[in-house]
CSV table of C-alpha atoms and ligand atoms in Angstrom, one decimal:
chain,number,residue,atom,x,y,z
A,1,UNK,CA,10.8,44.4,-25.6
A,2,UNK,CA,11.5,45.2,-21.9
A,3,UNK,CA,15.1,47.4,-21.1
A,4,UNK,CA,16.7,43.9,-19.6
A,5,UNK,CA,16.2,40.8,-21.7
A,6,UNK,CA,18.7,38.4,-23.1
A,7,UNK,CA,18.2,40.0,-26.9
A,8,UNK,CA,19.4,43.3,-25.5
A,9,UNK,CA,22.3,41.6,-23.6
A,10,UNK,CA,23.1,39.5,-27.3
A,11,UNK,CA,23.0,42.8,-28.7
A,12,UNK,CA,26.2,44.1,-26.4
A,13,UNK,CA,27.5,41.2,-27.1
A,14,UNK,CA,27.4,39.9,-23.4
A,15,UNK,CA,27.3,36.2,-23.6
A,16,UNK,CA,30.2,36.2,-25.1
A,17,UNK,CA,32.7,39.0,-23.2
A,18,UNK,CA,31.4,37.5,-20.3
A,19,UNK,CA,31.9,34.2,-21.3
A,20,UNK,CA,28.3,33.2,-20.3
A,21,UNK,CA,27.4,29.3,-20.5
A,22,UNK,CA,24.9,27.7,-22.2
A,23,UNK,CA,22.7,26.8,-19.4
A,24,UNK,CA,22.3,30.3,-18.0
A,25,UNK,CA,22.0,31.3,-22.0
A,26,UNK,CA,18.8,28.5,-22.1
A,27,UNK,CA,17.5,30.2,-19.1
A,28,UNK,CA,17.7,34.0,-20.1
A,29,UNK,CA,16.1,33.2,-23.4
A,30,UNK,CA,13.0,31.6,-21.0
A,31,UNK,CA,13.0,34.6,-18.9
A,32,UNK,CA,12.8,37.0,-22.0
A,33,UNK,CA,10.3,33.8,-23.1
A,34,UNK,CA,7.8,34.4,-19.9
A,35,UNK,CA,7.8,37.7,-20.2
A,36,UNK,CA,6.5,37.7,-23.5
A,37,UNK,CA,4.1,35.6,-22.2
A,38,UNK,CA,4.8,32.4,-24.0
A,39,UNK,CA,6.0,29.9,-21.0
A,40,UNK,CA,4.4,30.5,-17.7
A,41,UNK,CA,6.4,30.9,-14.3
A,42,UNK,CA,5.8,26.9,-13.2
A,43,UNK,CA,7.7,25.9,-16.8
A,44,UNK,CA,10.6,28.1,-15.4
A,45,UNK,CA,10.6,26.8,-12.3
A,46,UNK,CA,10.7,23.2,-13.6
A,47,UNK,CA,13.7,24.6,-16.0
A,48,UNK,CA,15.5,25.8,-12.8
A,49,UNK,CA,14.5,22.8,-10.3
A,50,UNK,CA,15.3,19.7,-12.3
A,51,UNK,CA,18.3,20.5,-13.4
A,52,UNK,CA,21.2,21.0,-10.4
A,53,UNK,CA,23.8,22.2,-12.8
A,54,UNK,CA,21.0,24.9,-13.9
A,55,UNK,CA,21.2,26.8,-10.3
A,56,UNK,CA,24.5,26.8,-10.6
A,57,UNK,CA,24.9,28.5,-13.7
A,58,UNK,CA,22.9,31.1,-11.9
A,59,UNK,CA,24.7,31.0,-8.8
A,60,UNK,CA,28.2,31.4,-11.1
A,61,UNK,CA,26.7,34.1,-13.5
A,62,UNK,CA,26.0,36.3,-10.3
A,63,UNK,CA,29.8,35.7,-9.0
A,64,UNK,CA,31.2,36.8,-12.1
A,65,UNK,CA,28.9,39.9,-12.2
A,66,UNK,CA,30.4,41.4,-9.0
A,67,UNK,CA,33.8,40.1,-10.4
A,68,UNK,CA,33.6,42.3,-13.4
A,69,UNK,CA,31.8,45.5,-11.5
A,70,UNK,CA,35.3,45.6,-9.3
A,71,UNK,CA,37.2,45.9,-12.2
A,72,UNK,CA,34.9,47.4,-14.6
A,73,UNK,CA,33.4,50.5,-13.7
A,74,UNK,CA,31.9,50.5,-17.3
A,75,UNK,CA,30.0,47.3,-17.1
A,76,UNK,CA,28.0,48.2,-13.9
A,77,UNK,CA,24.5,48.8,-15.4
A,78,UNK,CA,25.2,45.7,-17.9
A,79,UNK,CA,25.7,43.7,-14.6
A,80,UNK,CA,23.3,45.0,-12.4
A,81,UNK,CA,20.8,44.1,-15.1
A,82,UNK,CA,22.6,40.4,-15.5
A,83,UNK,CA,22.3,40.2,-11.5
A,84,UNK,CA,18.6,41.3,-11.4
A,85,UNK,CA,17.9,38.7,-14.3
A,86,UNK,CA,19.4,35.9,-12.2
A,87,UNK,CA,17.9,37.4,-9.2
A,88,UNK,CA,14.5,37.1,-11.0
A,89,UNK,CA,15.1,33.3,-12.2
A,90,UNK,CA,15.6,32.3,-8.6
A,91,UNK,CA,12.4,33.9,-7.5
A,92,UNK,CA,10.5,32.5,-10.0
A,93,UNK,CA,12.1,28.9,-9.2
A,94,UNK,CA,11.3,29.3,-5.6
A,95,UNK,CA,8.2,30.2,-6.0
A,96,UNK,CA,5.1,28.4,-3.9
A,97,UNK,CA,3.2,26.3,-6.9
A,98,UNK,CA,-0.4,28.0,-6.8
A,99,UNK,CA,-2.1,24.8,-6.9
A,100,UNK,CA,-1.1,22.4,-3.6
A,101,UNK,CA,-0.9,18.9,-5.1
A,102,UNK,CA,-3.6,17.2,-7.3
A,103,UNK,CA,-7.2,18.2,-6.5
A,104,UNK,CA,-7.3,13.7,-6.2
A,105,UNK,CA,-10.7,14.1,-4.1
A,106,UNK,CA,-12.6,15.9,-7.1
A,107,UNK,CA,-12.3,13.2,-9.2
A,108,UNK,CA,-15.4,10.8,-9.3
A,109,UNK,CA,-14.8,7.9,-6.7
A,110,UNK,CA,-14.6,4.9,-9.4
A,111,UNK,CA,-12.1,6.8,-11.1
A,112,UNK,CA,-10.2,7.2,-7.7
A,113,UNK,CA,-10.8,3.6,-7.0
A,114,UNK,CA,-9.3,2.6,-10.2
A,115,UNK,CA,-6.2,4.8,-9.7
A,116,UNK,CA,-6.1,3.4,-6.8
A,117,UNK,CA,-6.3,-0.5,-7.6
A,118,UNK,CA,-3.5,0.3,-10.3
A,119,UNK,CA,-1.3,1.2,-7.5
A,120,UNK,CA,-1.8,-2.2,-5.8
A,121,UNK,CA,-1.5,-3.9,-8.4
A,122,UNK,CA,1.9,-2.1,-9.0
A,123,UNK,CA,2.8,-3.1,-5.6
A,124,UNK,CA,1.8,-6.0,-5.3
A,125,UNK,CA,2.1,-8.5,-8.4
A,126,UNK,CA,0.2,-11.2,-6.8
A,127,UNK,CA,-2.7,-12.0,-5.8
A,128,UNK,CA,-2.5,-12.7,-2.5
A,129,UNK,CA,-1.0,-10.5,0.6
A,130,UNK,CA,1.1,-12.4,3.2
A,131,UNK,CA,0.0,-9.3,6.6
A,132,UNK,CA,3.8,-9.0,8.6
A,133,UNK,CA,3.0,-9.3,12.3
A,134,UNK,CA,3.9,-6.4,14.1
A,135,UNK,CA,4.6,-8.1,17.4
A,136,UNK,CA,5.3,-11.5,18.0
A,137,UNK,CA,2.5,-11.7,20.4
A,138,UNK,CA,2.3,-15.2,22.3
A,139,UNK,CA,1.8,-17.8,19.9
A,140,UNK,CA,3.9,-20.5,19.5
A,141,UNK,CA,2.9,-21.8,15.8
A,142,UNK,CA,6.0,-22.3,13.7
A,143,UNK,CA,7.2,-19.1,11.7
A,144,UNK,CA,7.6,-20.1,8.0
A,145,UNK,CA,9.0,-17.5,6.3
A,146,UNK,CA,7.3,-14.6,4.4
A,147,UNK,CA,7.3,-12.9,1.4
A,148,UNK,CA,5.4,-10.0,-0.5
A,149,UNK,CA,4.1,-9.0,3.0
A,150,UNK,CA,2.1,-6.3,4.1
A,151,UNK,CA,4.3,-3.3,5.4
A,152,UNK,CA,6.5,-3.1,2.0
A,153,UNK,CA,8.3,-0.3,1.5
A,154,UNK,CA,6.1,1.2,-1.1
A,155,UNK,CA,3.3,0.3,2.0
A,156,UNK,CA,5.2,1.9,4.8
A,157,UNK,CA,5.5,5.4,2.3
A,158,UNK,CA,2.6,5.9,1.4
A,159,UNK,CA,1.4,7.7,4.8
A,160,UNK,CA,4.5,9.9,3.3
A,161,UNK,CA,2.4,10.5,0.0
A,162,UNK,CA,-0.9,10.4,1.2
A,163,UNK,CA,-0.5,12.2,4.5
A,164,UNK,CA,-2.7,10.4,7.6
A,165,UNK,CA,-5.9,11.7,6.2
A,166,UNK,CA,-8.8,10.2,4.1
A,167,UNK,CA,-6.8,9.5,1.0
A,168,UNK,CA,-4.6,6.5,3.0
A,169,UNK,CA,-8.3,5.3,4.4
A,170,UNK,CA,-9.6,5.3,1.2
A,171,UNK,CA,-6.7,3.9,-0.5
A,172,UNK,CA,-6.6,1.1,2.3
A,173,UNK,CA,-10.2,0.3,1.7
A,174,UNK,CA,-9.6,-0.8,-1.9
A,175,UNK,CA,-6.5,-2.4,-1.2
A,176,UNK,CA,-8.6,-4.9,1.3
A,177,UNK,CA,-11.1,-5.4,-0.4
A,178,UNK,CA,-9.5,-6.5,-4.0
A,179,UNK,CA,-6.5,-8.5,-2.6
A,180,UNK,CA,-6.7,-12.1,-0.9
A,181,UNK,CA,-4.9,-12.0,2.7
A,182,UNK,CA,-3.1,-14.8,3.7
A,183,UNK,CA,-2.5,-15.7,7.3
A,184,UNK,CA,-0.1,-18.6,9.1
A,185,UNK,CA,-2.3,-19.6,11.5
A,186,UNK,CA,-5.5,-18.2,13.4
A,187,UNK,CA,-4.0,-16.3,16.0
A,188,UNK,CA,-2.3,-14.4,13.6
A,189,UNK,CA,-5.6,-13.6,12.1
A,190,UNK,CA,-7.4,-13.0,15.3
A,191,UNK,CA,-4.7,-10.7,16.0
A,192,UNK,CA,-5.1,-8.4,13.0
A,193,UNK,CA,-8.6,-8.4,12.7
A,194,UNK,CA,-8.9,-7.5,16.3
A,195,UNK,CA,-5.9,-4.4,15.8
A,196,UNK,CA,-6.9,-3.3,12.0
A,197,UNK,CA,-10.7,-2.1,12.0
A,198,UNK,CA,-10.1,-1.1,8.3
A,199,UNK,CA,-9.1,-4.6,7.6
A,200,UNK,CA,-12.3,-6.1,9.6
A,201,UNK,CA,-14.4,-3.6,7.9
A,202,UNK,CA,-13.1,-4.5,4.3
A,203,UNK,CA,-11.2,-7.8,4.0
A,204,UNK,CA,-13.5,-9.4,1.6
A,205,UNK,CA,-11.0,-13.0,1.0
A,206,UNK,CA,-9.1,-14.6,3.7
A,207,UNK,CA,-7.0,-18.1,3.5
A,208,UNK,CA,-5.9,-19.4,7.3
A,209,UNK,CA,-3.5,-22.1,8.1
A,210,UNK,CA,-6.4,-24.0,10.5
A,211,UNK,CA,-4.3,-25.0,13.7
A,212,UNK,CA,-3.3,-23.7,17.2
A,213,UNK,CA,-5.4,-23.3,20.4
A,214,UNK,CA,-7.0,-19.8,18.9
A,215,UNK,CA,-8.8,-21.3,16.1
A,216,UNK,CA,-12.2,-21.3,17.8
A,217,UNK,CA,-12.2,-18.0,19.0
A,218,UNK,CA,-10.9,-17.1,15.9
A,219,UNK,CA,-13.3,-19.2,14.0
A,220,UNK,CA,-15.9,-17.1,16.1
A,221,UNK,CA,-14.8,-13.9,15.3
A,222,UNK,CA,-14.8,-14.3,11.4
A,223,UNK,CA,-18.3,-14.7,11.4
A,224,UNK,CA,-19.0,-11.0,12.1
A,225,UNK,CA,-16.8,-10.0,9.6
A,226,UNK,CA,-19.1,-7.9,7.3
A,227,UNK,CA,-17.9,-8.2,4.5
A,228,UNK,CA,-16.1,-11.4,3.8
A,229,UNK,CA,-17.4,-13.3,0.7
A,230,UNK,CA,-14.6,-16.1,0.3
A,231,UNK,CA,-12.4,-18.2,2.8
A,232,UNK,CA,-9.8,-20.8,2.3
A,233,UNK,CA,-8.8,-23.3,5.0
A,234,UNK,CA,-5.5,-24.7,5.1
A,235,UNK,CA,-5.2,-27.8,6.6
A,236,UNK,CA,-1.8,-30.0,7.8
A,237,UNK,CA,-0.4,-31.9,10.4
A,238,UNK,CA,-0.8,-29.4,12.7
A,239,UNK,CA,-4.3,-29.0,12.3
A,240,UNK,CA,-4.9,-32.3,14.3
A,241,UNK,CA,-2.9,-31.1,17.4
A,242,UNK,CA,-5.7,-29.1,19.4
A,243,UNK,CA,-8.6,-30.9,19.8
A,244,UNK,CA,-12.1,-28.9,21.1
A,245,UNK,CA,-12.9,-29.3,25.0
A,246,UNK,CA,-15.2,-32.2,24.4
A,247,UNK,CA,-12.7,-34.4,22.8
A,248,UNK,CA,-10.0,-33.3,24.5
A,249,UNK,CA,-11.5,-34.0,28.3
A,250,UNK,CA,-12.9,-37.5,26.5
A,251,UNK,CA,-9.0,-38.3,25.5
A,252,UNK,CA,-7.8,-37.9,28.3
A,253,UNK,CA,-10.5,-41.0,29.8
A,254,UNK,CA,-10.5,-43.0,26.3
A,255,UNK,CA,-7.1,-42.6,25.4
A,256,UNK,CA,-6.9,-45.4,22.7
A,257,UNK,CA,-10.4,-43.9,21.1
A,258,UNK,CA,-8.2,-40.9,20.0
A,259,UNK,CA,-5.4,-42.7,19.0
A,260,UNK,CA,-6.2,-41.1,15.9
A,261,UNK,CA,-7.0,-37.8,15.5
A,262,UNK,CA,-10.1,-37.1,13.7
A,263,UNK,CA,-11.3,-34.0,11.9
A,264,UNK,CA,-14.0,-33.6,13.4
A,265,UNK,CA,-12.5,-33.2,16.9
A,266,UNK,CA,-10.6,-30.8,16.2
A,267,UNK,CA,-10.5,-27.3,18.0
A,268,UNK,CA,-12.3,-24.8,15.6
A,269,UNK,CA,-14.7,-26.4,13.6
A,270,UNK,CA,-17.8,-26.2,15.1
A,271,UNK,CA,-17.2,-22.4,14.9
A,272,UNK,CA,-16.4,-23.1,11.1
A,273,UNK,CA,-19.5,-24.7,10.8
A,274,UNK,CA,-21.6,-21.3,11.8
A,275,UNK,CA,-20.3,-19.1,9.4
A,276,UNK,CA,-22.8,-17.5,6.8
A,277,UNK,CA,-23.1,-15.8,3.7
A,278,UNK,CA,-19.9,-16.6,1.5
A,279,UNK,CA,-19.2,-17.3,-1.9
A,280,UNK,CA,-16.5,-19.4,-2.3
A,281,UNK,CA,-14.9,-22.3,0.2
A,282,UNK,CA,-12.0,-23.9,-0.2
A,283,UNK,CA,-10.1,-26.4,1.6
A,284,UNK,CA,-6.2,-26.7,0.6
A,285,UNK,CA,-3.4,-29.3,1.8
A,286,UNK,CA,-0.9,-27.0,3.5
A,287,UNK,CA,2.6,-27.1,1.0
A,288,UNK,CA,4.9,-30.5,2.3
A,289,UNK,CA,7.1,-28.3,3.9
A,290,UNK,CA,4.8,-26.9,6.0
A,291,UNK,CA,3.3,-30.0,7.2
A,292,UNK,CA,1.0,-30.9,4.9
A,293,UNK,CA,1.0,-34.8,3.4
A,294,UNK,CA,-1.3,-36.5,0.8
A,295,UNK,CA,-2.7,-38.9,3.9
A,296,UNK,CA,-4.6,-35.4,4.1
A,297,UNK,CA,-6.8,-35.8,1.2
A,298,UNK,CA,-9.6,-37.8,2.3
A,299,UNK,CA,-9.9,-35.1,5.2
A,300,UNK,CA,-9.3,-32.1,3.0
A,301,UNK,CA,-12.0,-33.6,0.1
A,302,UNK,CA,-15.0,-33.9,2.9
A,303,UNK,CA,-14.2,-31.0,4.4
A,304,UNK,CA,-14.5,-28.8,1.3
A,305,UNK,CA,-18.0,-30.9,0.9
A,306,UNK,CA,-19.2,-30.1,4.4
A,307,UNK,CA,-17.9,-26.4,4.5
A,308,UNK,CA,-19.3,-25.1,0.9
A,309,UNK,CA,-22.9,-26.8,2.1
A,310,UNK,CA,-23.0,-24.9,4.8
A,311,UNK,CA,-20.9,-21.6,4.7
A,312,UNK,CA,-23.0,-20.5,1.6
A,313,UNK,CA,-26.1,-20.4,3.2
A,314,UNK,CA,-27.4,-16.7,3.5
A,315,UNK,CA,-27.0,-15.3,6.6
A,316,UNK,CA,-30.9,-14.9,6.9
A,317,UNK,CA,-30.8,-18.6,7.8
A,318,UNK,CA,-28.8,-18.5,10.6
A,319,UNK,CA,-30.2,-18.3,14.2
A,320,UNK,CA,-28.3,-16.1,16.1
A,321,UNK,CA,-29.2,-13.4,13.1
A,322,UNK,CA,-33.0,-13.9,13.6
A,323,UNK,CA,-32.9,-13.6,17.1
B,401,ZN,ZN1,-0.5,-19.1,15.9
């Protein structure tokens, strides 16, 4: 048993003449505890660190130390050992942890993945992401309003947890890739696939609002996304307002001919029509609210026909590819 432990101070009777609480009491019986060697120095420092009212039972037993020394000559080399005790606690509390953070990168990369896909999950309950826009940019499609979108709180911290380093890009791959992303309308979409390479890279199932004059570009652009294996096409009233340069130049010389706007003038889907390589299609009728109506159906039933022939084709088949 070392010269300064809490058994020797019991001994003299300390706790008690210096009216010692039971907080500092717990943590002199760990001290005498690691240096027996039965708790280690990080079980101390958790003792000391999780507990506010802890540090200040050593703070308080060091006041009273000095307190006694002025007026009890005696009692110095009782104190001084009670002081050097607390002293030691504190040290041991602030004491760099040997290991800095969770080794995460040696574990195998499913097991990371899975870790991983249970934090999204935990974020995000559903199935689908709605991405915030950063800027308003210069669209003019109607803003309907958003929920469970992108930069979430628990989104925005996690460049606090990870750090900006491979972890985040890793963690961002998953997260694309397992969750379906949900845009208003295609400028939105061109927009983030054109800022977000990690999205372009990974985004595996997208659902679009069709409408607005950036649907063909946008319509374009989504073919040489690498990876994308499902895409759902919303379609309302405001699909039918931007027709494709064809029809739109032949409205304005047959104006009754286009009295009625037909699917297959609109803006976009001759673009649609060269994607390659997916899995699943699937052709919705936008919510009422958002400008969708039943008169929709025939449209939205044919189009889901013409689409899922087409866009499942491998990507072998398709021209530009053998060229
Ligand atoms: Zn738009």
């Amino acid at each position: 048993m070392p010269l300064k432990s809490f058994y020797t101070l019991k001994t003299k009777a300390v706790p008690a003449r210096y009216g010692l609480n039971k907080n500092i009491q717990d943590l002199l019986i760990a001290l005498d505890d690691h240096h027996n060697g039965s708790i280690d120095a990080e079980e101390i420092g958790r003792l000391v660190r999780l507990s506010p009212k802890r540090r200040a039972a050593i703070a308080n037993t060091i006041t009273k130390c000095a307190n006694i020394i002025k007026n009890q000559p005696n009692e110095i080399p009782t104190c001084v050992d009670v002081i050097e005790m607390c002293t030691e606690l504190l040290e041991i509390a602030d004491r760099k942890s040997p290991v800095d953070g969770f080794p995460f990168f040696r574990l195998p990369m499913e097991i990371r993945e899975r870790i991983f896909a249970l934090m999204i999950n935990n974020v995000f309950r559903t199935k689908s992401v709605l991405p915030a826009s950063n800027r308003p940019g210069p669209c003019k499609c109607p803003r309907f309003d958003r929920d469970n979108t992108f930069q979430t709180t628990q989104m925005k911290d996690l460049k606090r947890i990870f750090g900006p380093n491979l972890i985040t890009l890793e963690f961002y791959r998953v997260f694309f890739r397992t969750k379906t992303f949900r845009f208003r309308c295609p400028c939105e979409l061109r927009s983030h696939l054109t800022n977000n390479n990690i999205l372009f890279d990974n985004v595996r199932k997208i659902v679009v609002q069709w409408s607005g004059p950036e649907a063909a570009k946008t319509f374009q652009l989504l073919k040489s996304v690498p990876k994308l294996k499902s895409l759902g096409i919303v379609i309302s009233r405001l699909t039918y307002i931007h027709l494709n340069e064809r029809s739109a130049l032949m409205k304005s010389y047959f104006p009754l001919a286009y009295k009625n706007t037909r699917l297959g003038d609109v803006l976009g889907l001759d673009e649609l029509l060269e994607i390659r390589g997916l899995n699943q299609v699937e052709v919705m009728i936008a919510h009422s609210s958002r400008g969708g109506t039943q008169s929709n159906e025939m449209d939205r039933a044919n189009l889901l026909d013409l689409l899922s022939s087409r866009l499942t084709q491998p990507k072998e088949y398709d021209n530009d590819v053998e060229l």
